[in-house]
Tab-separated table of N, CA, C and O in Angstrom:
chain	number	residue	atom	x	y	z
Y	398	UNK	N	-4.470	-6.214	5.132
Y	398	UNK	CA	-5.723	-5.483	5.106
Y	398	UNK	C	-6.857	-6.374	4.620
Y	398	UNK	O	-7.967	-6.276	5.123
Y	399	UNK	N	-6.548	-7.213	3.633
Y	399	UNK	CA	-7.566	-8.106	3.089
Y	399	UNK	C	-8.034	-9.097	4.160
Y	399	UNK	O	-9.242	-9.276	4.358
Y	400	UNK	N	-7.097	-9.702	4.864
Y	400	UNK	CA	-7.451	-10.683	5.896
Y	400	UNK	C	-8.224	-10.008	7.028
Y	400	UNK	O	-9.212	-10.550	7.530
Y	401	UNK	N	-7.796	-8.818	7.421
Y	401	UNK	CA	-8.495	-8.089	8.478
Y	401	UNK	C	-9.920	-7.745	8.050
Y	401	UNK	O	-10.854	-7.835	8.849
Y	402	UNK	N	-10.108	-7.370	6.797
Y	402	UNK	CA	-11.446	-7.074	6.292
Y	402	UNK	C	-12.346	-8.293	6.298
Y	402	UNK	O	-13.515	-8.227	6.701
Y	403	UNK	N	-11.808	-9.432	5.841
Y	403	UNK	CA	-12.600	-10.668	5.822
Y	403	UNK	C	-12.975	-11.085	7.241
Y	403	UNK	O	-14.131	-11.435	7.514
Y	404	UNK	N	-11.997	-11.049	8.153
Y	404	UNK	CA	-12.276	-11.431	9.534
Y	404	UNK	C	-13.296	-10.507	10.184
Y	404	UNK	O	-14.164	-10.957	10.940
Y	405	UNK	N	-13.203	-9.223	9.897
Y	405	UNK	CA	-14.136	-8.266	10.490
Y	405	UNK	C	-15.559	-8.499	9.992
Y	405	UNK	O	-16.512	-8.480	10.786
Y	406	UNK	N	-15.733	-8.749	8.704
Y	406	UNK	CA	-17.070	-9.006	8.168
Y	406	UNK	C	-17.622	-10.313	8.720
Y	406	UNK	O	-18.791	-10.388	9.142
Y	407	UNK	N	-16.806	-11.375	8.742
Y	407	UNK	CA	-17.276	-12.661	9.271
Y	407	UNK	C	-17.626	-12.566	10.751
Y	407	UNK	O	-18.648	-13.120	11.196
Y	408	UNK	N	-16.799	-11.850	11.521
Y	408	UNK	CA	-17.082	-11.683	12.936
Y	408	UNK	C	-18.417	-10.951	13.137
Y	408	UNK	O	-19.231	-11.345	13.965
Y	409	UNK	N	-18.655	-9.917	12.365
Y	409	UNK	CA	-19.896	-9.157	12.501
Y	409	UNK	C	-21.104	-10.019	12.145
Y	409	UNK	O	-22.142	-9.960	12.820
Y	410	UNK	N	-20.986	-10.840	11.108
Y	410	UNK	CA	-22.098	-11.709	10.715
Y	410	UNK	C	-22.375	-12.742	11.802
Y	410	UNK	O	-23.541	-12.994	12.159
Y	411	UNK	N	-21.328	-13.369	12.368
Y	411	UNK	CA	-21.523	-14.356	13.434
Y	411	UNK	C	-22.122	-13.731	14.682
Y	411	UNK	O	-23.025	-14.298	15.304
Y	412	UNK	N	-21.633	-12.566	15.062
Y	412	UNK	CA	-22.171	-11.904	16.255
Y	412	UNK	C	-23.626	-11.532	16.039
Y	412	UNK	O	-24.462	-11.696	16.927
Y	413	UNK	N	-23.957	-11.053	14.841
Y	413	UNK	CA	-25.361	-10.723	14.565
Y	413	UNK	C	-26.222	-11.987	14.594
Y	413	UNK	O	-27.363	-11.956	15.077
Y	414	UNK	N	-25.682	-13.097	14.104
Y	414	UNK	CA	-26.419	-14.364	14.167
Y	414	UNK	C	-26.689	-14.783	15.599
Y	414	UNK	O	-27.797	-15.218	15.936
Y	415	UNK	N	-25.682	-14.687	16.470
Y	415	UNK	CA	-25.874	-15.019	17.877
Y	415	UNK	C	-26.847	-14.056	18.549
Y	415	UNK	O	-27.618	-14.458	19.433
Y	416	UNK	N	-26.830	-12.795	18.140
Y	416	UNK	CA	-27.773	-11.828	18.701
Y	416	UNK	C	-29.200	-12.192	18.317
Y	416	UNK	O	-30.118	-12.065	19.127
Y	417	UNK	N	-29.405	-12.688	17.100
Y	417	UNK	CA	-30.752	-13.083	16.661
Y	417	UNK	C	-31.228	-14.322	17.418
Y	417	UNK	O	-32.402	-14.417	17.785
Y	418	UNK	N	-30.336	-15.280	17.635
Y	418	UNK	CA	-30.708	-16.505	18.348
Y	418	UNK	C	-31.043	-16.197	19.803
Y	418	UNK	O	-32.046	-16.684	20.336
Y	419	UNK	N	-30.231	-15.383	20.457
Y	419	UNK	CA	-30.444	-15.062	21.869
Y	419	UNK	C	-31.458	-13.938	22.078
Y	419	UNK	O	-31.849	-13.672	23.209
Y	420	UNK	N	-31.870	-13.283	21.015
Y	420	UNK	CA	-32.795	-12.141	21.087
Y	420	UNK	C	-32.251	-11.068	22.035
Y	420	UNK	O	-32.960	-10.499	22.847
Y	421	UNK	N	-30.930	-10.808	21.895
Y	421	UNK	CA	-30.235	-9.857	22.762
Y	421	UNK	C	-29.789	-8.670	21.909
Y	421	UNK	O	-28.647	-8.576	21.479
Y	422	UNK	N	-30.711	-7.742	21.631
Y	422	UNK	CA	-30.424	-6.600	20.773
Y	422	UNK	C	-30.258	-5.338	21.614
Y	422	UNK	O	-31.124	-4.475	21.648
Y	423	UNK	N	-29.129	-5.212	22.286
Y	423	UNK	CA	-28.861	-3.969	22.999
Y	423	UNK	C	-28.249	-2.976	22.009
Y	423	UNK	O	-27.644	-3.371	21.005
Y	424	UNK	N	-28.409	-1.720	22.300
Y	424	UNK	CA	-27.914	-0.681	21.400
Y	424	UNK	C	-26.402	-0.783	21.218
Y	424	UNK	O	-25.894	-0.664	20.102
Y	425	UNK	N	-25.680	-1.046	22.278
Y	425	UNK	CA	-24.226	-1.151	22.212
Y	425	UNK	C	-23.796	-2.324	21.329
Y	425	UNK	O	-22.884	-2.191	20.501
Y	426	UNK	N	-24.457	-3.474	21.468
Y	426	UNK	CA	-24.116	-4.631	20.637
Y	426	UNK	C	-24.409	-4.374	19.165
Y	426	UNK	O	-23.640	-4.777	18.288
Y	427	UNK	N	-25.514	-3.731	18.878
Y	427	UNK	CA	-25.874	-3.432	17.487
Y	427	UNK	C	-24.875	-2.451	16.881
Y	427	UNK	O	-24.415	-2.632	15.745
Y	428	UNK	N	-24.490	-1.420	17.633
Y	428	UNK	CA	-23.528	-0.430	17.132
Y	428	UNK	C	-22.172	-1.085	16.881
Y	428	UNK	O	-21.528	-0.844	15.857
Y	429	UNK	N	-21.714	-1.935	17.788
Y	429	UNK	CA	-20.436	-2.636	17.602
Y	429	UNK	C	-20.475	-3.530	16.371
Y	429	UNK	O	-19.524	-3.563	15.583
Y	430	UNK	N	-21.562	-4.264	16.206
Y	430	UNK	CA	-21.672	-5.193	15.084
Y	430	UNK	C	-21.728	-4.453	13.754
Y	430	UNK	O	-21.024	-4.813	12.806
Y	431	UNK	N	-22.526	-3.419	13.682
Y	431	UNK	CA	-22.619	-2.639	12.443
Y	431	UNK	C	-21.292	-1.941	12.165
Y	431	UNK	O	-20.833	-1.881	11.025
Y	432	UNK	N	-20.630	-1.423	13.188
Y	432	UNK	CA	-19.324	-0.783	13.008
Y	432	UNK	C	-18.284	-1.756	12.489
Y	432	UNK	O	-17.510	-1.435	11.577
Y	433	UNK	N	-18.234	-2.972	13.057
Y	433	UNK	CA	-17.273	-3.982	12.594
Y	433	UNK	C	-17.576	-4.382	11.154
Y	433	UNK	O	-16.665	-4.562	10.342
Y	434	UNK	N	-18.852	-4.509	10.826
Y	434	UNK	CA	-19.239	-4.875	9.460
Y	434	UNK	C	-18.834	-3.786	8.465
Y	434	UNK	O	-18.236	-4.068	7.423
Y	435	UNK	N	-19.117	-2.533	8.785
Y	435	UNK	CA	-18.767	-1.427	7.888
Y	435	UNK	C	-17.259	-1.263	7.752
Y	435	UNK	O	-16.754	-0.981	6.659
Y	436	UNK	N	-16.529	-1.464	8.845
Y	436	UNK	CA	-15.066	-1.401	8.795
Y	436	UNK	C	-14.517	-2.489	7.880
Y	436	UNK	O	-13.637	-2.239	7.052
Y	437	UNK	N	-15.042	-3.702	8.003
Y	437	UNK	CA	-14.604	-4.803	7.145
Y	437	UNK	C	-14.929	-4.562	5.688
Y	437	UNK	O	-14.111	-4.822	4.802
Y	438	UNK	N	-16.110	-4.050	5.414
Y	438	UNK	CA	-16.493	-3.751	4.024
Y	438	UNK	C	-15.590	-2.661	3.452
Y	438	UNK	O	-15.170	-2.742	2.294
Y	439	UNK	N	-15.269	-1.651	4.245
Y	439	UNK	CA	-14.371	-0.599	3.785
Y	439	UNK	C	-12.996	-1.160	3.421
Y	439	UNK	O	-12.427	-0.820	2.378
Y	440	UNK	N	-12.462	-2.043	4.258
Y	440	UNK	CA	-11.172	-2.656	3.956
Y	440	UNK	C	-11.243	-3.515	2.695
Y	440	UNK	O	-10.320	-3.510	1.875
Y	441	UNK	N	-12.326	-4.244	2.515
Y	441	UNK	CA	-12.469	-5.083	1.322
Y	441	UNK	C	-12.609	-4.244	0.058
Y	441	UNK	O	-12.036	-4.570	-0.982
Y	442	UNK	N	-13.362	-3.162	0.135
Y	442	UNK	CA	-13.526	-2.286	-1.032
Y	442	UNK	C	-12.186	-1.655	-1.414
Y	442	UNK	O	-11.890	-1.451	-2.583
Y	443	UNK	N	-11.357	-1.385	-0.414
Y	443	UNK	CA	-10.051	-0.782	-0.673
Y	443	UNK	C	-9.074	-1.769	-1.297
Y	443	UNK	O	-8.318	-1.416	-2.203
Y	444	UNK	N	-9.087	-3.020	-0.852
Y	444	UNK	CA	-8.057	-3.965	-1.280
Y	444	UNK	C	-8.455	-4.863	-2.441
Y	444	UNK	O	-7.583	-5.282	-3.202
Y	445	UNK	N	-9.704	-5.198	-2.604
Y	445	UNK	CA	-10.089	-6.174	-3.628
Y	445	UNK	C	-9.797	-5.735	-5.061
Y	445	UNK	O	-9.338	-6.561	-5.856
Y	446	UNK	N	-10.027	-4.481	-5.460
Y	446	UNK	CA	-9.682	-4.122	-6.842
Y	446	UNK	C	-8.195	-4.277	-7.147
Y	446	UNK	O	-7.820	-4.750	-8.217
Y	447	UNK	N	-7.342	-3.921	-6.219
Y	447	UNK	CA	-5.906	-4.061	-6.432
Y	447	UNK	C	-5.456	-5.503	-6.341
Y	447	UNK	O	-4.461	-5.886	-6.953
Y	448	UNK	N	-6.166	-6.326	-5.591
Y	448	UNK	CA	-5.812	-7.734	-5.471
Y	448	UNK	C	-5.886	-8.427	-6.828
Y	448	UNK	O	-5.059	-9.277	-7.145
Y	449	UNK	N	-6.847	-8.033	-7.638
Y	449	UNK	CA	-6.964	-8.598	-8.981
Y	449	UNK	C	-5.703	-8.318	-9.792
Y	449	UNK	O	-5.165	-9.210	-10.443
Y	450	UNK	N	-5.199	-7.112	-9.721
Y	450	UNK	CA	-3.982	-6.756	-10.460
Y	450	UNK	C	-2.759	-7.499	-9.918
Y	450	UNK	O	-1.877	-7.880	-10.671
Y	451	UNK	N	-2.717	-7.696	-8.601
Y	451	UNK	CA	-1.581	-8.390	-8.004
Y	451	UNK	C	-1.590	-9.868	-8.395
Y	451	UNK	O	-0.564	-10.429	-8.766
Y	452	UNK	N	-2.761	-10.508	-8.341
Y	452	UNK	CA	-2.844	-11.921	-8.692
Y	452	UNK	C	-2.573	-12.177	-10.167
Y	452	UNK	O	-1.950	-13.165	-10.532
Y	453	UNK	N	-3.049	-11.276	-11.030
Y	453	UNK	CA	-2.836	-11.439	-12.472
Y	453	UNK	C	-1.507	-10.847	-12.927
Y	453	UNK	O	-1.182	-10.908	-14.114
Y	454	UNK	N	-0.763	-10.264	-11.985
Y	454	UNK	CA	0.543	-9.640	-12.259
Y	454	UNK	C	0.451	-8.590	-13.364
Y	454	UNK	O	1.261	-8.549	-14.276
Y	455	UNK	N	-0.577	-7.752	-13.283
Y	455	UNK	CA	-0.744	-6.636	-14.203
Y	455	UNK	C	-0.182	-5.387	-13.537
Y	455	UNK	O	-0.810	-4.778	-12.681
Y	456	UNK	N	1.024	-5.026	-13.939
Y	456	UNK	CA	1.721	-3.919	-13.308
Y	456	UNK	C	2.012	-2.822	-14.315
Y	456	UNK	O	2.086	-3.054	-15.509
Y	457	UNK	N	2.189	-1.604	-13.817
Y	457	UNK	CA	2.681	-0.469	-14.578
Y	457	UNK	C	4.065	-0.116	-14.051
Y	457	UNK	O	4.340	-0.282	-12.863
Y	458	UNK	N	4.906	0.391	-14.926
Y	458	UNK	CA	6.212	0.885	-14.507
Y	458	UNK	C	6.202	2.394	-14.713
Y	458	UNK	O	6.044	2.886	-15.828
Y	459	UNK	N	6.335	3.131	-13.618
Y	459	UNK	CA	6.398	4.584	-13.649
Y	459	UNK	C	7.868	4.954	-13.573
Y	459	UNK	O	8.564	4.570	-12.633
Y	460	UNK	N	8.342	5.685	-14.575
Y	460	UNK	CA	9.766	6.018	-14.586
Y	460	UNK	C	9.957	7.514	-14.823
Y	460	UNK	O	9.101	8.186	-15.391
Y	461	UNK	N	11.096	7.996	-14.370
Y	461	UNK	CA	11.437	9.404	-14.532
Y	461	UNK	C	12.342	9.865	-13.409
Y	461	UNK	O	12.741	9.086	-12.536
Y	462	UNK	N	12.678	11.148	-13.441
Y	462	UNK	CA	13.504	11.724	-12.388
Y	462	UNK	C	12.726	11.721	-11.077
Y	462	UNK	O	11.519	11.970	-11.057
Y	463	UNK	N	13.429	11.425	-9.982
Y	463	UNK	CA	12.752	11.364	-8.692
Y	463	UNK	C	13.681	11.833	-7.587
Y	463	UNK	O	14.897	11.907	-7.766
Y	464	UNK	N	13.064	12.150	-6.463
Y	464	UNK	CA	13.809	12.414	-5.235
Y	464	UNK	C	13.301	11.432	-4.188
Y	464	UNK	O	12.174	10.954	-4.266
Y	465	UNK	N	14.134	11.134	-3.206
Y	465	UNK	CA	13.785	10.170	-2.177
Y	465	UNK	C	13.878	10.846	-0.815
Y	465	UNK	O	14.913	11.392	-0.457
Y	466	UNK	N	12.774	10.831	-0.084
Y	466	UNK	CA	12.717	11.401	1.258
Y	466	UNK	C	12.558	10.270	2.265
Y	466	UNK	O	11.808	9.330	2.038
Y	467	UNK	N	13.260	10.369	3.376
Y	467	UNK	CA	13.187	9.378	4.442
Y	467	UNK	C	12.396	9.975	5.602
Y	467	UNK	O	12.681	11.084	6.051
Y	468	UNK	N	11.398	9.231	6.085
Y	468	UNK	CA	10.579	9.659	7.205
Y	468	UNK	C	10.655	8.597	8.281
Y	468	UNK	O	10.440	7.418	8.000
Y	469	UNK	N	10.961	9.003	9.486
Y	469	UNK	CA	10.977	8.050	10.587
Y	469	UNK	C	10.180	8.614	11.747
Y	469	UNK	O	10.294	9.780	12.091
Y	470	UNK	N	9.350	7.745	12.312
Y	470	UNK	CA	8.596	8.123	13.504
Y	470	UNK	C	8.517	6.892	14.394
Y	470	UNK	O	7.883	5.908	14.061
Y	471	UNK	N	9.207	6.959	15.497
Y	471	UNK	CA	9.238	5.809	16.391
Y	471	UNK	C	9.997	4.657	15.759
Y	471	UNK	O	11.136	4.791	15.347
Y	472	UNK	N	9.344	3.526	15.643
Y	472	UNK	CA	9.979	2.345	15.070
Y	472	UNK	C	9.776	2.230	13.567
Y	472	UNK	O	10.428	1.424	12.928
Y	473	UNK	N	8.851	2.976	13.009
Y	473	UNK	CA	8.574	2.849	11.580
Y	473	UNK	C	9.420	3.828	10.770
Y	473	UNK	O	9.561	4.992	11.134
Y	474	UNK	N	9.980	3.322	9.700
Y	474	UNK	CA	10.798	4.138	8.808
Y	474	UNK	C	10.283	3.917	7.391
Y	474	UNK	O	10.070	2.787	6.967
Y	475	UNK	N	10.053	5.006	6.662
Y	475	UNK	CA	9.533	4.932	5.305
Y	475	UNK	C	10.406	5.731	4.365
Y	475	UNK	O	10.989	6.737	4.753
Y	476	UNK	N	10.476	5.286	3.137
Y	476	UNK	CA	11.114	6.077	2.094
Y	476	UNK	C	10.048	6.424	1.064
Y	476	UNK	O	9.305	5.557	0.611
Y	477	UNK	N	9.969	7.700	0.726
Y	477	UNK	CA	8.971	8.188	-0.218
Y	477	UNK	C	9.667	8.610	-1.495
Y	477	UNK	O	10.539	9.486	-1.475
Y	478	UNK	N	9.265	8.001	-2.595
Y	478	UNK	CA	9.797	8.335	-3.904
Y	478	UNK	C	8.837	9.332	-4.552
Y	478	UNK	O	7.678	9.007	-4.783
Y	479	UNK	N	9.311	10.540	-4.833
Y	479	UNK	CA	8.483	11.536	-5.508
Y	479	UNK	C	8.966	11.667	-6.943
Y	479	UNK	O	10.110	12.039	-7.193
Y	480	UNK	N	8.088	11.332	-7.878
Y	480	UNK	CA	8.417	11.427	-9.294
Y	480	UNK	C	8.268	12.897	-9.702
Y	480	UNK	O	7.184	13.472	-9.583
Y	481	UNK	N	9.337	13.510	-10.160
Y	481	UNK	CA	9.334	14.937	-10.455
Y	481	UNK	C	8.512	15.262	-11.696
Y	481	UNK	O	7.907	16.326	-11.775
Y	482	UNK	N	8.467	14.343	-12.674
Y	482	UNK	CA	7.740	14.615	-13.914
Y	482	UNK	C	6.233	14.570	-13.710
Y	482	UNK	O	5.496	15.395	-14.237
Y	483	UNK	N	5.746	13.588	-12.959
Y	483	UNK	CA	4.302	13.384	-12.822
Y	483	UNK	C	3.755	13.842	-11.475
Y	483	UNK	O	2.546	13.995	-11.339
Y	484	UNK	N	4.609	14.006	-10.473
Y	484	UNK	CA	4.148	14.388	-9.146
Y	484	UNK	C	3.645	13.210	-8.324
Y	484	UNK	O	3.162	13.396	-7.211
Y	485	UNK	N	3.727	11.988	-8.863
Y	485	UNK	CA	3.309	10.805	-8.119
Y	485	UNK	C	4.252	10.569	-6.951
Y	485	UNK	O	5.440	10.847	-7.028
Y	486	UNK	N	3.698	10.032	-5.863
Y	486	UNK	CA	4.509	9.688	-4.698
Y	486	UNK	C	4.247	8.230	-4.355
Y	486	UNK	O	3.104	7.803	-4.280
Y	487	UNK	N	5.331	7.484	-4.141
Y	487	UNK	CA	5.244	6.078	-3.802
Y	487	UNK	C	6.033	5.842	-2.523
Y	487	UNK	O	7.134	6.349	-2.357
Y	488	UNK	N	5.471	5.041	-1.614
Y	488	UNK	CA	6.065	4.835	-0.312
Y	488	UNK	C	6.459	3.371	-0.136
Y	488	UNK	O	5.671	2.469	-0.424
Y	489	UNK	N	7.674	3.156	0.362
Y	489	UNK	CA	8.162	1.832	0.691
Y	489	UNK	C	8.535	1.814	2.165
Y	489	UNK	O	8.933	2.833	2.720
Y	490	UNK	N	8.423	0.642	2.791
Y	490	UNK	CA	8.648	0.530	4.237
Y	490	UNK	C	10.092	0.252	4.613
Y	490	UNK	O	10.356	-0.142	5.731
Y	491	UNK	N	10.999	0.424	3.725
Y	491	UNK	CA	12.403	0.228	4.043
Y	491	UNK	C	13.213	1.304	3.343
Y	491	UNK	O	12.758	1.953	2.420
Y	492	UNK	N	14.446	1.472	3.794
Y	492	UNK	CA	15.289	2.549	3.284
Y	492	UNK	C	16.264	1.994	2.261
Y	492	UNK	O	16.999	1.053	2.556
Y	493	UNK	N	16.299	2.561	1.075
Y	493	UNK	CA	17.334	2.147	0.125
Y	493	UNK	C	18.712	2.594	0.607
Y	493	UNK	O	18.866	3.655	1.197
Y	494	UNK	N	19.701	1.770	0.358
Y	494	UNK	CA	21.069	2.054	0.816
Y	494	UNK	C	21.771	2.983	-0.164
Y	494	UNK	O	22.535	2.565	-1.014
Y	495	UNK	N	21.475	4.267	-0.055
Y	495	UNK	CA	22.080	5.290	-0.910
Y	495	UNK	C	22.942	6.214	-0.067
Y	495	UNK	O	22.786	6.299	1.151
Y	496	UNK	N	23.833	6.936	-0.754
Y	496	UNK	CA	24.702	7.861	-0.035
Y	496	UNK	C	23.968	9.113	0.427
Y	496	UNK	O	24.252	9.647	1.483
Y	497	UNK	N	23.022	9.613	-0.400
Y	497	UNK	CA	22.370	10.887	-0.073
Y	497	UNK	C	20.882	10.817	-0.395
Y	497	UNK	O	20.460	10.156	-1.336
Y	498	UNK	N	20.088	11.509	0.417
Y	498	UNK	CA	18.651	11.590	0.239
Y	498	UNK	C	18.250	13.062	0.215
Y	498	UNK	O	19.003	13.928	0.587
Y	499	UNK	N	17.003	13.316	-0.197
Y	499	UNK	CA	16.463	14.660	-0.104
Y	499	UNK	C	16.085	15.249	-1.446
Y	499	UNK	O	16.335	14.677	-2.500
Y	500	UNK	N	15.461	16.402	-1.375
Y	500	UNK	CA	14.964	17.062	-2.578
Y	500	UNK	C	16.078	17.555	-3.481
Y	500	UNK	O	15.888	17.715	-4.668
Y	501	UNK	N	17.242	17.818	-2.941
Y	501	UNK	CA	18.336	18.350	-3.753
Y	501	UNK	C	19.118	17.253	-4.478
Y	501	UNK	O	19.963	17.559	-5.313
Y	502	UNK	N	18.846	15.979	-4.170
Y	502	UNK	CA	19.561	14.868	-4.788
Y	502	UNK	C	18.619	14.144	-5.745
Y	502	UNK	O	17.794	13.336	-5.326
Y	503	UNK	N	18.713	14.413	-7.041
Y	503	UNK	CA	17.817	13.716	-7.978
Y	503	UNK	C	18.395	12.361	-8.407
Y	503	UNK	O	19.608	12.179	-8.481
Y	504	UNK	N	17.511	11.433	-8.657
Y	504	UNK	CA	17.851	10.127	-9.202
Y	504	UNK	C	16.899	9.860	-10.368
Y	504	UNK	O	15.904	10.551	-10.546
Y	505	UNK	N	17.196	8.845	-11.147
Y	505	UNK	CA	16.254	8.359	-12.150
Y	505	UNK	C	15.687	7.057	-11.585
Y	505	UNK	O	16.442	6.158	-11.228
Y	506	UNK	N	14.375	6.974	-11.454
Y	506	UNK	CA	13.743	5.835	-10.796
Y	506	UNK	C	12.755	5.146	-11.721
Y	506	UNK	O	12.102	5.788	-12.544
Y	507	UNK	N	12.640	3.847	-11.559
Y	507	UNK	CA	11.590	3.046	-12.180
Y	507	UNK	C	10.864	2.338	-11.040
Y	507	UNK	O	11.449	1.512	-10.350
Y	508	UNK	N	9.597	2.685	-10.831
Y	508	UNK	CA	8.808	2.111	-9.754
Y	508	UNK	C	7.718	1.249	-10.377
Y	508	UNK	O	6.960	1.720	-11.222
Y	509	UNK	N	7.657	-0.011	-9.978
Y	509	UNK	CA	6.625	-0.924	-10.459
Y	509	UNK	C	5.461	-0.889	-9.478
Y	509	UNK	O	5.642	-1.106	-8.278
Y	510	UNK	N	4.261	-0.586	-10.010
Y	510	UNK	CA	3.057	-0.474	-9.189
Y	510	UNK	C	1.930	-1.244	-9.865
Y	510	UNK	O	2.022	-1.613	-11.033
Y	511	UNK	N	0.833	-1.475	-9.110
Y	511	UNK	CA	-0.336	-2.097	-9.716
Y	511	UNK	C	-0.953	-1.134	-10.723
Y	511	UNK	O	-0.672	0.061	-10.715
Y	512	UNK	N	-1.807	-1.656	-11.597
Y	512	UNK	CA	-2.401	-0.834	-12.662
Y	512	UNK	C	-3.146	0.380	-12.120
Y	512	UNK	O	-3.192	1.420	-12.758
Y	513	UNK	N	-3.733	0.261	-10.946
Y	513	UNK	CA	-4.468	1.390	-10.374
Y	513	UNK	C	-3.587	2.294	-9.520
Y	513	UNK	O	-4.069	3.221	-8.892
Y	514	UNK	N	-2.279	2.015	-9.482
Y	514	UNK	CA	-1.273	2.805	-8.759
Y	514	UNK	C	-1.538	2.880	-7.258
Y	514	UNK	O	-1.152	3.839	-6.593
Y	515	UNK	N	-2.199	1.862	-6.705
Y	515	UNK	CA	-2.495	1.840	-5.269
Y	515	UNK	C	-1.405	1.166	-4.450
Y	515	UNK	O	-1.158	1.559	-3.321
Y	516	UNK	N	-0.770	0.114	-4.992
Y	516	UNK	CA	0.221	-0.634	-4.233
Y	516	UNK	C	1.537	-0.678	-4.984
Y	516	UNK	O	1.581	-0.976	-6.166
Y	517	UNK	N	2.621	-0.408	-4.251
Y	517	UNK	CA	3.953	-0.426	-4.826
Y	517	UNK	C	4.499	-1.851	-4.775
Y	517	UNK	O	4.319	-2.548	-3.786
Y	518	UNK	N	5.163	-2.269	-5.849
Y	518	UNK	CA	5.718	-3.611	-5.921
Y	518	UNK	C	7.229	-3.567	-5.694
Y	518	UNK	O	7.745	-4.203	-4.787
Y	519	UNK	N	7.961	-2.860	-6.545
Y	519	UNK	CA	9.402	-2.733	-6.366
Y	519	UNK	C	9.906	-1.469	-7.053
Y	519	UNK	O	9.135	-0.738	-7.663
Y	520	UNK	N	11.212	-1.226	-6.928
Y	520	UNK	CA	11.804	-0.035	-7.534
Y	520	UNK	C	13.203	-0.345	-8.029
Y	520	UNK	O	13.841	-1.302	-7.597
Y	521	UNK	N	13.670	0.510	-8.941
Y	521	UNK	CA	15.049	0.506	-9.412
Y	521	UNK	C	15.507	1.956	-9.422
Y	521	UNK	O	14.789	2.834	-9.884
Y	522	UNK	N	16.698	2.198	-8.900
Y	522	UNK	CA	17.238	3.551	-8.828
Y	522	UNK	C	18.482	3.611	-9.703
Y	522	UNK	O	19.374	2.780	-9.588
Y	523	UNK	N	18.509	4.617	-10.586
Y	523	UNK	CA	19.614	4.808	-11.511
Y	523	UNK	C	20.263	6.162	-11.250
Y	523	UNK	O	19.635	7.067	-10.702
Y	524	UNK	N	21.523	6.297	-11.678
Y	524	UNK	CA	22.186	7.590	-11.658
Y	524	UNK	C	21.472	8.493	-12.661
Y	524	UNK	O	21.148	8.069	-13.772
Y	525	UNK	N	21.222	9.735	-12.295
Y	525	UNK	CA	20.424	10.622	-13.136
Y	525	UNK	C	21.141	10.970	-14.445
Y	525	UNK	O	20.487	11.189	-15.464
Y	526	UNK	N	22.459	10.990	-14.461
Y	526	UNK	CA	23.194	11.374	-15.671
Y	526	UNK	C	23.574	10.179	-16.534
Y	526	UNK	O	23.319	10.167	-17.729
Y	527	UNK	N	24.183	9.166	-15.944
Y	527	UNK	CA	24.692	8.037	-16.738
Y	527	UNK	C	23.674	6.912	-16.898
Y	527	UNK	O	23.902	6.007	-17.680
Y	528	UNK	N	22.577	6.933	-16.169
Y	528	UNK	CA	21.548	5.895	-16.173
Y	528	UNK	C	22.115	4.525	-15.781
Y	528	UNK	O	21.616	3.490	-16.182
Y	529	UNK	N	23.160	4.548	-14.972
Y	529	UNK	CA	23.745	3.321	-14.446
Y	529	UNK	C	22.943	2.878	-13.232
Y	529	UNK	O	22.620	3.673	-12.356
Y	530	UNK	N	22.600	1.597	-13.167
Y	530	UNK	CA	21.823	1.061	-12.075
Y	530	UNK	C	22.592	1.162	-10.766
Y	530	UNK	O	23.701	0.651	-10.639
Y	531	UNK	N	22.002	1.851	-9.793
Y	531	UNK	CA	22.623	2.018	-8.482
Y	531	UNK	C	22.098	0.976	-7.514
Y	531	UNK	O	22.843	0.334	-6.792
Y	532	UNK	N	20.763	0.825	-7.488
Y	532	UNK	CA	20.139	-0.012	-6.469
Y	532	UNK	C	18.803	-0.524	-6.969
Y	532	UNK	O	18.104	0.159	-7.706
Y	533	UNK	N	18.457	-1.731	-6.540
Y	533	UNK	CA	17.146	-2.288	-6.830
Y	533	UNK	C	16.572	-2.880	-5.560
Y	533	UNK	O	17.304	-3.232	-4.631
Y	534	UNK	N	15.266	-2.986	-5.482
Y	534	UNK	CA	14.634	-3.502	-4.271
Y	534	UNK	C	14.644	-5.017	-4.214
Y	534	UNK	O	14.270	-5.592	-3.219
Y	535	UNK	N	15.045	-5.671	-5.255
Y	535	UNK	CA	15.012	-7.135	-5.291
Y	535	UNK	C	16.166	-7.768	-4.587
Y	535	UNK	O	17.189	-7.362	-4.349
């Protein structure tokens, strides 16, 4: 997302520069350029605050009882960790190798996220009763 945002902003600035040199200000070109610029700025505003936490390795660990739901649509498969105590939901792009999933199967989870809770880093899944480590994302 960060690279796409940077490329979109740079592309919009270059295209606007060429439009100024050629004096070719059609409505369609202006709308495309402003749209690409705003799209790039939106992506940068979304990713830059969390990038600071990722680079400085400032993470929070959210722990508690959780359930794991698997969602698949086409080629993409996601696993969603719902923390039962706080109601937080964290999504990972791969499926943990567990025997059972769903709301009726509770686990104890530790999910490492950025300080602003925007990006998930990794997880650890424990047995809810014995707190024995079942699986980790590493």
